[in-house]
Amino acid sequence: MSVQNSPEGFTISSARNVYSMLMEAKAPGTDTFDAHVIACILAMSFAEAKAEHIPLVDAVGLEADQLTDLVETCFPDALAWLSRDIGRRDIARSADEACLLDLLKSGAGRQTVFAHRLAALVARRAQRPNHLWQDLGLRHRGDLSDLMKRHFAPLARRNSHDMKWKKFLYRMICADAAFSLCTAPSCGECGDFETCFGDETGESLLARGRRAADLHGSRSAA
Ligand code: SF4
């Protein structure tokens, strides 16, 4: 990958370019869906790290050596330019994030290094304010459902009523702590039903960034 292609002057609107660059650098042995998921998360996190002037490790919730290893495994040719922004800092987690990480790790279908790193990425991205699939940079909720079924199947099966994923994960950690956030004895008679089970659609944040970049480009050319 040439230096000219590296994400200099990065903004949220160019996150989509980072996604494309990562996918172009995909290792032949990396599963395409897994590469897509990791590229989405890294692109979204990269944009936020640039916008908020924080190291990439803070946006993804992995230690520098773990993130380096993940990139080297999935996108080896991207490591040269990405490594400049990885940063070095001990990862601090809130109590909620640490509980989410434990929940995801214990709910992984296979106890692999990849699954545990994915768990850390999801737990960190779940701290952001949008739908979880949006803050993972994914295309739609279906991507997240596929990710959960593929890598966290025992946990995903517990979401039998198709609750919003972030709500579901937080309900699980409350249930594991024998604590309930529920204000009604059953979902059917609960005033929070829409909050837990309502619409989880929306616009992909990477697609939104791409559209903003295109609009900006066409205005500049006019
Ligand atoms: S709808 Fe109400 S009862 Fe059901 S999980 Fe949500 S808060 Fe709990």
CSV table of N, CA, C and O and ligand atoms in Angstrom, one decimal, residues 163 171 180-188 190-197, ligand 1:
chain,number,residue,atom,x,y,z
A,163,MET,N,-34.4,-9.0,21.0
A,163,MET,CA,-34.2,-7.7,21.7
A,163,MET,C,-33.1,-6.9,21.0
A,163,MET,O,-32.2,-7.5,20.3
A,171,ARG,N,-29.0,-6.2,29.6
A,171,ARG,CA,-30.0,-7.0,30.4
A,171,ARG,C,-29.3,-8.3,30.9
A,171,ARG,O,-29.5,-8.7,32.0
A,180,SER,N,-32.2,-6.6,38.3
A,180,SER,CA,-33.0,-6.4,37.1
A,180,SER,C,-33.3,-4.9,36.9
A,180,SER,O,-33.6,-4.1,37.8
A,181,LEU,N,-33.2,-4.4,35.6
A,181,LEU,CA,-33.5,-3.1,35.3
A,181,LEU,C,-35.0,-3.0,34.9
A,181,LEU,O,-35.5,-1.9,34.7
A,182,CYS,N,-35.6,-4.1,34.8
A,182,CYS,CA,-37.0,-4.1,34.3
A,182,CYS,C,-38.0,-3.5,35.3
A,182,CYS,O,-37.8,-3.7,36.5
A,183,THR,N,-38.9,-2.7,34.8
A,183,THR,CA,-39.8,-2.0,35.6
A,183,THR,C,-41.2,-2.7,35.7
A,183,THR,O,-42.1,-2.2,36.3
A,184,ALA,N,-41.3,-3.8,34.9
A,184,ALA,CA,-42.6,-4.5,34.9
A,184,ALA,C,-42.3,-6.0,35.0
A,184,ALA,O,-41.2,-6.5,34.7
A,185,PRO,N,-43.3,-6.8,35.4
A,185,PRO,CA,-43.1,-8.2,35.6
A,185,PRO,C,-42.9,-9.0,34.3
A,185,PRO,O,-42.3,-10.0,34.2
A,186,SER,N,-43.4,-8.4,33.2
A,186,SER,CA,-43.3,-9.1,31.9
A,186,SER,C,-43.2,-8.0,30.8
A,186,SER,O,-43.7,-6.9,31.0
A,187,CYS,N,-42.5,-8.3,29.7
A,187,CYS,CA,-42.3,-7.4,28.6
A,187,CYS,C,-43.7,-6.9,28.0
A,187,CYS,O,-43.8,-5.7,27.7
A,188,GLY,N,-44.6,-7.8,28.0
A,188,GLY,CA,-45.9,-7.5,27.4
A,188,GLY,C,-46.6,-6.3,28.1
A,188,GLY,O,-47.4,-5.6,27.5
A,190,CYS,N,-45.0,-3.9,29.8
A,190,CYS,CA,-44.0,-2.9,30.2
A,190,CYS,C,-44.0,-1.7,29.3
A,190,CYS,O,-44.1,-1.8,28.1
A,191,GLY,N,-43.9,-0.6,29.9
A,191,GLY,CA,-43.9,0.7,29.2
A,191,GLY,C,-42.6,0.9,28.4
A,191,GLY,O,-42.5,1.8,27.6
A,192,ASP,N,-41.6,0.1,28.7
A,192,ASP,CA,-40.3,0.3,28.0
A,192,ASP,C,-40.1,-0.7,26.8
A,192,ASP,O,-39.0,-0.9,26.3
A,193,PHE,N,-41.3,-1.3,26.4
A,193,PHE,CA,-41.2,-2.3,25.4
A,193,PHE,C,-40.5,-1.8,24.1
A,193,PHE,O,-39.6,-2.4,23.6
A,194,GLU,N,-40.8,-0.6,23.7
A,194,GLU,CA,-40.2,0.0,22.5
A,194,GLU,C,-38.7,0.2,22.6
A,194,GLU,O,-38.0,0.0,21.7
A,195,THR,N,-38.3,0.6,23.8
A,195,THR,CA,-36.9,0.8,24.1
A,195,THR,C,-36.1,-0.4,23.9
A,195,THR,O,-35.0,-0.4,23.4
A,196,CYS,N,-36.7,-1.6,24.4
A,196,CYS,CA,-36.0,-2.8,24.3
A,196,CYS,C,-36.1,-3.5,23.0
A,196,CYS,O,-35.2,-4.2,22.5
A,197,PHE,N,-37.3,-3.5,22.4
A,197,PHE,CA,-37.6,-4.3,21.2
A,197,PHE,C,-38.0,-3.5,20.0
A,197,PHE,O,-38.2,-4.1,18.9
B,1,SF4,S1,-39.6,-4.5,27.9
B,1,SF4,FE1,-39.6,-4.0,30.0
B,1,SF4,S2,-39.8,-6.0,31.1
B,1,SF4,FE2,-39.1,-6.4,29.0
B,1,SF4,S3,-36.8,-6.5,29.1
B,1,SF4,FE3,-37.4,-4.4,28.5
B,1,SF4,S4,-37.5,-3.3,30.5
B,1,SF4,FE4,-37.6,-5.5,31.0
